[in-house]
Coordinates of C-alpha atoms and ligand atoms in Angstrom, one line a residue:
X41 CA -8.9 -12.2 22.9
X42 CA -7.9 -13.9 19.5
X43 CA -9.9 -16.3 17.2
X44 CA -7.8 -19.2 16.3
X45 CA -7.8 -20.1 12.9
X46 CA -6.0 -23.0 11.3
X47 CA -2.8 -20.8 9.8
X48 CA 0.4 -20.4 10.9
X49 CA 3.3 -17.8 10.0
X50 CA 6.5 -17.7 8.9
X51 CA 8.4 -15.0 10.4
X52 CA 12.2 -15.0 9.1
X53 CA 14.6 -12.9 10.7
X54 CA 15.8 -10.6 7.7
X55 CA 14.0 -9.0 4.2
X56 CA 16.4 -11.2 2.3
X57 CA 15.9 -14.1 4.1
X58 CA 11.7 -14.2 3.6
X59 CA 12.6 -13.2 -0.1
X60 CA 14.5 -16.4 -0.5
X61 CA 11.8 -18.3 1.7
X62 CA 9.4 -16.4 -0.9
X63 CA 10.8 -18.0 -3.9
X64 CA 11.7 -21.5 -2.8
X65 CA 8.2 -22.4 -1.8
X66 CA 6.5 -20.9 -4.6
X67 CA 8.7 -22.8 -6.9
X68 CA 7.7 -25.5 -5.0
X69 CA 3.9 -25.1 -5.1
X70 CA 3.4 -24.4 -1.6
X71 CA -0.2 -21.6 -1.3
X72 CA 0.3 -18.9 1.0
X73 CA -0.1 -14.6 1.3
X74 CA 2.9 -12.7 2.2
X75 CA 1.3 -10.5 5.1
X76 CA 2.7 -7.4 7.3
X77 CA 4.2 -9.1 10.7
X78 CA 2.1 -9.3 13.0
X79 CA 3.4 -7.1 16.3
X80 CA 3.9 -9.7 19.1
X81 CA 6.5 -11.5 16.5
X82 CA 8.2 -8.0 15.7
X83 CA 11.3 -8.8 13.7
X84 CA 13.4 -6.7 11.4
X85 CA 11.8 -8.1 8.7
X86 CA 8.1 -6.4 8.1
X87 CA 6.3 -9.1 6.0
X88 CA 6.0 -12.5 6.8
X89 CA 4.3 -15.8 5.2
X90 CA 1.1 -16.8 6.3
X91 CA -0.1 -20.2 5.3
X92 CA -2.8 -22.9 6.2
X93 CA -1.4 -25.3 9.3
X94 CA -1.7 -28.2 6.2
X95 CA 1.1 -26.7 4.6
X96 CA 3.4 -26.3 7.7
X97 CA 5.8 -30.2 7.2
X98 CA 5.5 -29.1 4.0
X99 CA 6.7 -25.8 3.9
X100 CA 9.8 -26.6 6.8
X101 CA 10.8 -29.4 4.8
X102 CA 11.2 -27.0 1.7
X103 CA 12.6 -24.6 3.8
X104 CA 15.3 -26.5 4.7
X105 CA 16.7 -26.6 1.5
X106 CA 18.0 -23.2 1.8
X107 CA 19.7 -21.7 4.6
X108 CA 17.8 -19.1 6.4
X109 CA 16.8 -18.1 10.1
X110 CA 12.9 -18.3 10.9
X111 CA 10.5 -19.3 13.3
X112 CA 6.9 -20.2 13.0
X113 CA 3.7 -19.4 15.1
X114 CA 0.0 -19.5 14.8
X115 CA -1.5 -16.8 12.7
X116 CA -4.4 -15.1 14.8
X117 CA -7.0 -12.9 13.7
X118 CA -6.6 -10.1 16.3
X119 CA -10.1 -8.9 17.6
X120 CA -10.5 -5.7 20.4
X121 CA -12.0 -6.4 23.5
X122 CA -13.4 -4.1 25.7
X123 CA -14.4 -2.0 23.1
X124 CA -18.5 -1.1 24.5
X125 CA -16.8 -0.3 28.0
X126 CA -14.8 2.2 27.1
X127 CA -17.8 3.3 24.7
X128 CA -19.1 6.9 26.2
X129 CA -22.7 6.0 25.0
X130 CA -24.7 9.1 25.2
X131 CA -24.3 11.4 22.1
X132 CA -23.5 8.2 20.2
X133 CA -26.3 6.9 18.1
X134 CA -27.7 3.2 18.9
X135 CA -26.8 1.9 15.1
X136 CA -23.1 3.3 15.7
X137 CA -23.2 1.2 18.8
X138 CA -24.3 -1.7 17.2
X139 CA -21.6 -1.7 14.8
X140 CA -19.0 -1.0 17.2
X141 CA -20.3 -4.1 19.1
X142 CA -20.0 -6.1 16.1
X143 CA -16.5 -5.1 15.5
X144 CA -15.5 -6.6 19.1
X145 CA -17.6 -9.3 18.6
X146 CA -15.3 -10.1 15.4
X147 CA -18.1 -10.2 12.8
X148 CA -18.1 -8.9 9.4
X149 CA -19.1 -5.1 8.6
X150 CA -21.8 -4.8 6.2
X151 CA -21.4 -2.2 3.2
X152 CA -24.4 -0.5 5.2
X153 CA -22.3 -0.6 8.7
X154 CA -19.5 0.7 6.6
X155 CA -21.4 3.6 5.3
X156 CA -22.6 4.5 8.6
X157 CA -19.0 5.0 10.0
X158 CA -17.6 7.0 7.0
X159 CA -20.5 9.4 7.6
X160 CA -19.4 9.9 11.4
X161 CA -19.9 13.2 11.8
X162 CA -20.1 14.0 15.5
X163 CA -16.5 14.5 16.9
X164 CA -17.1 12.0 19.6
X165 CA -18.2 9.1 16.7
X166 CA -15.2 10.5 14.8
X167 CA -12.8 10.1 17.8
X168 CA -14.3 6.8 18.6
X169 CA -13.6 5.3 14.9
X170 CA -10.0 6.8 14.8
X171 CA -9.4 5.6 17.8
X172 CA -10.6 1.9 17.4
X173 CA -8.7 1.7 13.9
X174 CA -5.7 3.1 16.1
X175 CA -5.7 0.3 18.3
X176 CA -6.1 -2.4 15.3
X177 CA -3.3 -1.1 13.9
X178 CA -1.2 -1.0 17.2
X179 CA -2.5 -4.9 18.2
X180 CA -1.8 -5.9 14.4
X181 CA 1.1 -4.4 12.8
X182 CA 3.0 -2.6 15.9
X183 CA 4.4 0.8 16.5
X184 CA 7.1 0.5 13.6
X185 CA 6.2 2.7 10.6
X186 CA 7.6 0.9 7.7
X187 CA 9.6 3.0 5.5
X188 CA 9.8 2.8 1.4
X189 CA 11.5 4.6 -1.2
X190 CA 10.0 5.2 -4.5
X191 CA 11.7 6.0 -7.8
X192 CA 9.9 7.5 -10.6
X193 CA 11.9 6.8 -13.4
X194 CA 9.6 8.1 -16.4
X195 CA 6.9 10.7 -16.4
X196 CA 5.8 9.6 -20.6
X197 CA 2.3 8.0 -20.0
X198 CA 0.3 6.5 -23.0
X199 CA -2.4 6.9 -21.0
X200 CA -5.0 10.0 -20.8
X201 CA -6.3 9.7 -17.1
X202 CA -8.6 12.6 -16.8
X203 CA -6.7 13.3 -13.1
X204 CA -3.5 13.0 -13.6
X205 CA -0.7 15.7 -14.2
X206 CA 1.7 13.3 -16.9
X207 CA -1.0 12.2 -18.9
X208 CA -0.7 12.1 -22.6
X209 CA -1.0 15.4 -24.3
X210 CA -0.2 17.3 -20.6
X211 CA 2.1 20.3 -22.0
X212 CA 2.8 21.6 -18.9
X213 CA 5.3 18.8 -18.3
X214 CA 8.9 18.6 -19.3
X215 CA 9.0 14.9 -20.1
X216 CA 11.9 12.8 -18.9
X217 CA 13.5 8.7 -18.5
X218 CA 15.8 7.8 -16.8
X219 CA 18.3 5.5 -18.1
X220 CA 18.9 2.0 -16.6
X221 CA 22.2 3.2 -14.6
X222 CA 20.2 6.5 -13.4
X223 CA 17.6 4.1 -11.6
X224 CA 20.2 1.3 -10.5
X225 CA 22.3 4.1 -8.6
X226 CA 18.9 5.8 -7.0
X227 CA 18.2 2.3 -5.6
X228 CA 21.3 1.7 -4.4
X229 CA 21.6 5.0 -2.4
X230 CA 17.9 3.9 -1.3
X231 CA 19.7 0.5 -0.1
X232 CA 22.8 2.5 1.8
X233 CA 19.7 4.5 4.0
X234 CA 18.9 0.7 4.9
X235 CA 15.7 1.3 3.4
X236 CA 14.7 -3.0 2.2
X237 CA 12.0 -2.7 -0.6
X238 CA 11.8 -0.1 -3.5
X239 CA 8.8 0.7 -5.7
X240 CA 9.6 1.9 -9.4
X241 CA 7.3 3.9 -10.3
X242 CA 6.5 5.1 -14.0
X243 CA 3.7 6.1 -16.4
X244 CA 2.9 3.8 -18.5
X245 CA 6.1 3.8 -21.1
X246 CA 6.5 1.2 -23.7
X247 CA 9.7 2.2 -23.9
X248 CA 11.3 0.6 -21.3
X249 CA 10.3 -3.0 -22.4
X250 CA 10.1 -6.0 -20.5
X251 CA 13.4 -7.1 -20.8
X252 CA 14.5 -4.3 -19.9
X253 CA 12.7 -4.0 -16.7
X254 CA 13.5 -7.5 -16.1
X255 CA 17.2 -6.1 -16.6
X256 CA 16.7 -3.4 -13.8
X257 CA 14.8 -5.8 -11.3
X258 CA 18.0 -8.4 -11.5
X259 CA 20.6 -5.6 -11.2
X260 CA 19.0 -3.8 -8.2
X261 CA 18.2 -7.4 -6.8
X262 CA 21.9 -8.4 -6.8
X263 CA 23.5 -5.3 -6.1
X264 CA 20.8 -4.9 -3.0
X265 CA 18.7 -7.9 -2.2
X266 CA 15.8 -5.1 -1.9
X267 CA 12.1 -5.9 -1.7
X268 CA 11.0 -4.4 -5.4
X269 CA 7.5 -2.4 -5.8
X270 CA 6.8 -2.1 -9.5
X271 CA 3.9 0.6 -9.8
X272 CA 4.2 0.5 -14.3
X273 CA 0.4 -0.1 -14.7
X274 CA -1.5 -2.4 -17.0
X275 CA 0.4 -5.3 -18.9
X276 CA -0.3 -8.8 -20.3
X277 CA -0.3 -11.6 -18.0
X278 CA 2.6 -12.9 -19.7
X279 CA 5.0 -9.3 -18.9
X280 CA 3.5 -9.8 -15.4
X281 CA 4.9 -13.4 -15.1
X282 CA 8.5 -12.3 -16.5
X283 CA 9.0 -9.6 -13.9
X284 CA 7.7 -11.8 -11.3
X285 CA 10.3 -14.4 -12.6
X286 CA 13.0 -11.6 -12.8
X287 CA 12.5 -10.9 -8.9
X288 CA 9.4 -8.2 -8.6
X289 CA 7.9 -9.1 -5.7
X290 CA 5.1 -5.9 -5.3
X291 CA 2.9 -5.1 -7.6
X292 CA 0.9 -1.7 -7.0
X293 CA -2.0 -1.1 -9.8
X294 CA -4.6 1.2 -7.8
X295 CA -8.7 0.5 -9.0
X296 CA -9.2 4.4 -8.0
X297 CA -12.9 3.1 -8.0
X298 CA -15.2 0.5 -7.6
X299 CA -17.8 2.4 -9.5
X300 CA -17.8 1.7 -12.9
X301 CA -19.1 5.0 -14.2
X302 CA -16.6 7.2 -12.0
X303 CA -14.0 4.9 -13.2
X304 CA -14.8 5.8 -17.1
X305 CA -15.3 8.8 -16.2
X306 CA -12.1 9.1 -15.0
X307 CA -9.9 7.2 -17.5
X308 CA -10.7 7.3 -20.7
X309 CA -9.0 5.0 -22.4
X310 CA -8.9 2.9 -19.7
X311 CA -12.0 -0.4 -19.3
X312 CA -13.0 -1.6 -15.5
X313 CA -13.2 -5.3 -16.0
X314 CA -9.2 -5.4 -17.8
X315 CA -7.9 -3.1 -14.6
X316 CA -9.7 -6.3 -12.0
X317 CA -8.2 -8.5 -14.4
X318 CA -4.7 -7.3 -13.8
X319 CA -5.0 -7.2 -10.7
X320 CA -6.7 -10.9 -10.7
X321 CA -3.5 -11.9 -12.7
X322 CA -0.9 -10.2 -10.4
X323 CA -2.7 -12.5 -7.4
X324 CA -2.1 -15.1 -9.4
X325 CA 1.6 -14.8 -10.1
X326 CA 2.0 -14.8 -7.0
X327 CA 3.0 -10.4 -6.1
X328 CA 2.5 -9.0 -2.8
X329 CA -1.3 -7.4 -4.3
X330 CA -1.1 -3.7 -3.9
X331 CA -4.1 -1.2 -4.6
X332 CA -5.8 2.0 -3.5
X333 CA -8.4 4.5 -4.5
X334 CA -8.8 8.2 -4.6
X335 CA -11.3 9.9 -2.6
X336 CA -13.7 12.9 -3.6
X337 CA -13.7 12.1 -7.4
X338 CA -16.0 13.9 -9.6
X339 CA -19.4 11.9 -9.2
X340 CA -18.0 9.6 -6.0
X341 CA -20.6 8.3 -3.6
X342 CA -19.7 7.3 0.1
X343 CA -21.4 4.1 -1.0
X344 CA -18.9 3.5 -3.4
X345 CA -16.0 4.2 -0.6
X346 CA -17.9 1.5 1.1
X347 CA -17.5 -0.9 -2.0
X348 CA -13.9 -0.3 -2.4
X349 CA -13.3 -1.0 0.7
X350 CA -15.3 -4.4 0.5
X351 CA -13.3 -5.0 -2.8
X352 CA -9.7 -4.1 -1.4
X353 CA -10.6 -7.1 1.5
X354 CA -12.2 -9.4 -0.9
X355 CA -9.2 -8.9 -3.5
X356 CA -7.0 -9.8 -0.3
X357 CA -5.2 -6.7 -1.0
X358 CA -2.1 -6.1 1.1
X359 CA -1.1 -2.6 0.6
X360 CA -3.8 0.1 -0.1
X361 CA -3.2 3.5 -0.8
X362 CA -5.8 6.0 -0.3
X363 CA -5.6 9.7 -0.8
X364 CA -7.4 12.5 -1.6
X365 CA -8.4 13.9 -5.6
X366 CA -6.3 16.8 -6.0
X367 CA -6.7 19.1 -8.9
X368 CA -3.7 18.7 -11.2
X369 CA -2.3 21.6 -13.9
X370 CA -3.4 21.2 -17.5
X371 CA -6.1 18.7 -17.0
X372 CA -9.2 18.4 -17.6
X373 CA -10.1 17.9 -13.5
X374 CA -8.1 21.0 -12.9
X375 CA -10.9 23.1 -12.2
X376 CA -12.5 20.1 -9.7
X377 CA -11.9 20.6 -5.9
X378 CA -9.8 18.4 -4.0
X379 CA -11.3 15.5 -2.1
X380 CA -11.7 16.1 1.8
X381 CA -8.8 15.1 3.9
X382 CA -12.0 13.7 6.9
X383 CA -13.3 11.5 4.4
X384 CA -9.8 10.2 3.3
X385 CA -9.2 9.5 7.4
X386 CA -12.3 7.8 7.7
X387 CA -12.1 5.8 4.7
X388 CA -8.5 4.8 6.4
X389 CA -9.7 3.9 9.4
X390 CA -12.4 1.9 8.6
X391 CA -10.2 0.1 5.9
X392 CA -8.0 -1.3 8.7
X393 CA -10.6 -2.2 10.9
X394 CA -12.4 -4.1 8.0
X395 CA -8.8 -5.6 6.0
X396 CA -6.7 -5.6 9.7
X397 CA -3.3 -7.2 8.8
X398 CA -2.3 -4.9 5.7
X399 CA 0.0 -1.9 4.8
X400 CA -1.5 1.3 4.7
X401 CA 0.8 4.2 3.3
X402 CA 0.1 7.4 4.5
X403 CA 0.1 8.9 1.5
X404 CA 1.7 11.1 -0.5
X405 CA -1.4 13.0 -1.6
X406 CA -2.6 13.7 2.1
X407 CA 0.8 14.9 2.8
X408 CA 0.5 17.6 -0.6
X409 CA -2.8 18.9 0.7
X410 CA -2.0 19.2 4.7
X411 CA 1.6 19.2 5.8
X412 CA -0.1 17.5 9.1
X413 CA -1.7 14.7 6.8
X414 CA 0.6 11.5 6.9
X415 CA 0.9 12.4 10.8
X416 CA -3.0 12.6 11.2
X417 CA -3.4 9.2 8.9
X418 CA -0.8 7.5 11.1
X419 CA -2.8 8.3 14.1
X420 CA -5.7 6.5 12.3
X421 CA -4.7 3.5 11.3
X422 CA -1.8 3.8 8.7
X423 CA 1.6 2.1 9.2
X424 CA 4.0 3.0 6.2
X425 CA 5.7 5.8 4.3
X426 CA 6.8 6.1 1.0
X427 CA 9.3 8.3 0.3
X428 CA 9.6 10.3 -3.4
X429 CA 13.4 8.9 -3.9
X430 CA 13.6 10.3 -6.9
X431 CA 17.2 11.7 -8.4
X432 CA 16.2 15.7 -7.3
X433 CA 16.6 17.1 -11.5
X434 CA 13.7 14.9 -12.2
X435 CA 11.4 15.3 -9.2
X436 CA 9.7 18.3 -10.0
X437 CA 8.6 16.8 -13.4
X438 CA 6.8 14.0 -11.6
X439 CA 3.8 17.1 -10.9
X440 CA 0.9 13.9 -10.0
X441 CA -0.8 16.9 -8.8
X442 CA -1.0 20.3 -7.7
X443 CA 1.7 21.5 -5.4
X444 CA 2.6 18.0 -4.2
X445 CA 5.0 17.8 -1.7
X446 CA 8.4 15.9 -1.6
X447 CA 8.4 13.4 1.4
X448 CA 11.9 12.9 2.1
X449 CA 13.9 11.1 5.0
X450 CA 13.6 14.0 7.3
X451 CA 9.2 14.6 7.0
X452 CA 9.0 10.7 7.5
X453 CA 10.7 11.1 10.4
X454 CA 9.2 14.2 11.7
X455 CA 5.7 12.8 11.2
X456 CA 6.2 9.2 12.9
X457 CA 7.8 11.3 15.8
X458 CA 4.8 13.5 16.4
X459 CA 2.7 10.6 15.9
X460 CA 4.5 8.8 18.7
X461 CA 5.6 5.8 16.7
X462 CA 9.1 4.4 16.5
X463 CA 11.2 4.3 13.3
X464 CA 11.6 1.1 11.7
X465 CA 15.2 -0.8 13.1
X466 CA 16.5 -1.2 9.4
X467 CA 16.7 2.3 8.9
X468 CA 20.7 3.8 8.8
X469 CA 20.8 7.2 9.3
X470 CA 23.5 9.8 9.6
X471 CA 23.5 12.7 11.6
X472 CA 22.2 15.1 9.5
X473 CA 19.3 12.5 8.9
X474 CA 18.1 11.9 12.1
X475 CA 17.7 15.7 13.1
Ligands
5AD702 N1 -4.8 13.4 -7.2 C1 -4.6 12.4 -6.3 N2 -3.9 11.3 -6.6 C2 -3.5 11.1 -7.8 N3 -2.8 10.1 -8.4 C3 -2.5 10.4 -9.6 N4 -3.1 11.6 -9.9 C4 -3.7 12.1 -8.8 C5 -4.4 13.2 -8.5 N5 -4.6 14.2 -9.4 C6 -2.5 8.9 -7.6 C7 -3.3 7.8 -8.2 C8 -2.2 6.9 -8.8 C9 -1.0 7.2 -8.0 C10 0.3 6.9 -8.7 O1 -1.1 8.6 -7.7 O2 -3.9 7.1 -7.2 O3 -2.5 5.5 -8.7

């Protein structure tokens, strides 16, 4: 059973065709949230354009100013039923039952409900979370695993994050940028596996200046019509606005942490309340909000999982990476042991059941730390890929972390197979691909 709301969606029939629906009705003024399609209106294209029922003469009237293929339908929030009679009750507690209740009654988790299903510990309250976050995701978002590439075209960082393996001052890494052609031609070869949104990906590097990133968006925009992911950190509002304006459509600028201590702890020379701010701004303007957090950080509650979880759905956050800590070479964590790929399940499955109708990557990160990972997350309640696109001289130098692996074409594909999900239709493959 669904809950009607009053909000309808715009489903267009191609990537291109809900970025040009994108832009018109933003010019226009026209309020909406580009979400993942919902299942029962699978199309090729994987986000669609959500919007109150208010907006709908509106919006057609807009959209008939350009010419593109769509359809529209009433947005539903999904909600499980039958949940407490499949439940095997004994062995599970009566406060896990009560919050399983209240997840197919459709009401909101608590931060203390929230706690109490990260700390499942017994297999069978384990198996019964995964397996209710398994069904959102297959009742929301479908058995497609969306595919992205990312290019990291600069490992220089200004930045000193206490974490991470290119931050400022790391000696073990052999720096590298590359040039504006380097990145148009990676994207392009991105565009020829079908692949429709790119995320470029970079420390934070003055050198590549706006207009020169709003040089890159345009090209790759008109030689591709990809979706473009920019993952280049903190700027001003107004930087944000010009590569919005130059076609940036994804913005991904993880919190790592609600908690404000672990996040200074963490980042030296970064400050909490300017990192919320970006990512206030980046709502703002108007970008598909992506975020994410790291789990097992030096000082991390399970409390504060529970609070960045509550942020990511209050933020309205659409794509939310989660992966473990993992020790990284010349830093000052690199003694620190790596978070716990459970807790990193857990906190993924309880972040669909509690955002529903978002992308959730199985991440790189889990992938480094248990060649099983992004199979096990996709069984949990995570529906994307991103794959490390980067030109192959430059890809070891992108060292995030320890040991971190390479997921290419063919480990996508491997894990969505074992996980029994289907590849997305946009995907071209040769032969050699495919095996
Ligand atoms: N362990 C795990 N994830 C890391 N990242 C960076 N360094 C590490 C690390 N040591 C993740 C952060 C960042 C993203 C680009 O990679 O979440 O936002």
């Amino acid at each position: 059973m669904n809950r009607k709301n009053n909000k309808v969606i715009i489903v267009c029939d191609t990537t291109t065709e809900m970025l040009m629906a994108d832009s018109e009705l933003r010019s226009c003024n026209i309020v909406f949230q580009l979400v993942p399609t919902p299942s029962q209106y699978g199309s090729i294209c994987s986000t669609s354009i959500a919007l109150e029922e208010t907006y709908k003469s509106q919006a057609k009237a807009v959209l008939a100013n350009i010419k593109i293929n769509y359809n529209i339908y009433p947005y539903e929030v999904k909600r499980l039923t039958g949940l407490m009679a499949a439940l095997k009750k004994e062995g599970l507690t009566t406060e896990f039952q009560v919050i399983i209740n209240k997840i197919e009654l459709g009401h909101e988790l608590t931060k203390e409900d929230i706690i109490i299903l990260l700390n499942a510990k017994e297999a069978l309250e384990v198996k019964t979370l995964f397996s209710i976050a398994d069904r959102f995701r297959k009742e929301i978002v479908g058995d497609v695993v969306e595919i992205r590439g990312a290019i990291e075209f600069s490992n220089y960082c200004a930045k000193s994050c206490n974490y991470c393996g290119i931050r400022k001052g790391c000696n073990s890494t052999k720096r590298y940028r590359m040039k504006e052609e380097e990145i148009i031609e990676a994207a392009v070869e991105l565009n020829r596996l079908g692949i429709r949104t790119v995320i470029l990906q970079s420390g934070e590097d003055d050198y590549y200046d706006i207009d020169t990133m709003c040089s890159i968006i345009k090209r790759i925009k008109l030689e591709t019509k990809m979706g473009i992911t920019l993952s280049i950190g903190e700027k001003s509002r107004e930087d944000y606005l010009k590569l919005r304006e130059a076609g940036a459509n994804n913005f991904l600028l993880k919190i790592e942490t609600t908690n404000r201590e672990v996040f200074k702890n963490i980042h030296p020379d970064n400050d909490y309340d300017t990192r919320i701010e970006c990512a206030k701004w980046l709502k703002e303007l108007g970008y598909v909000n992506g975020s994410g957090n790291m789990i097992g950080l030096p000082g991390q509650k399970i409390e504060d999982i529970a609070e960045d979880i509550l942020y990511f759905k209050e933020m309205g956050i659409h794509m939310i990476g989660i992966g473990p800590f993992l020790p990284a070479t010349d830093t000052p964590f690199e003694n620190l042991p790596p978070g716990s790929v459970d807790m990193t399940l857990k906190a993924i499955a309880v972040t669909r059941i509690v955002c529903k109708n978002v992308f959730l990557p199985a991440t790189t990160a889990l992938a480094s730390i248990d060649p099983d990972g992004q199979r096990k997350a996709l069984e949990v309640g995570a529906n994307t890929i991103m794959l490390i696109s980067t030109p192959e001289k430059y890809r070891a130098s992108y060292q995030l972390y320890k040991n971190k692996n390479m997921v290419d074409i063919k480990s996508a594909i491997e894990a969505i197979k074992n996980a029994n999900r289907r590849l997305p239709k946009y995907l071209k493959l040769t032969e050699k691909e495919e095996l």
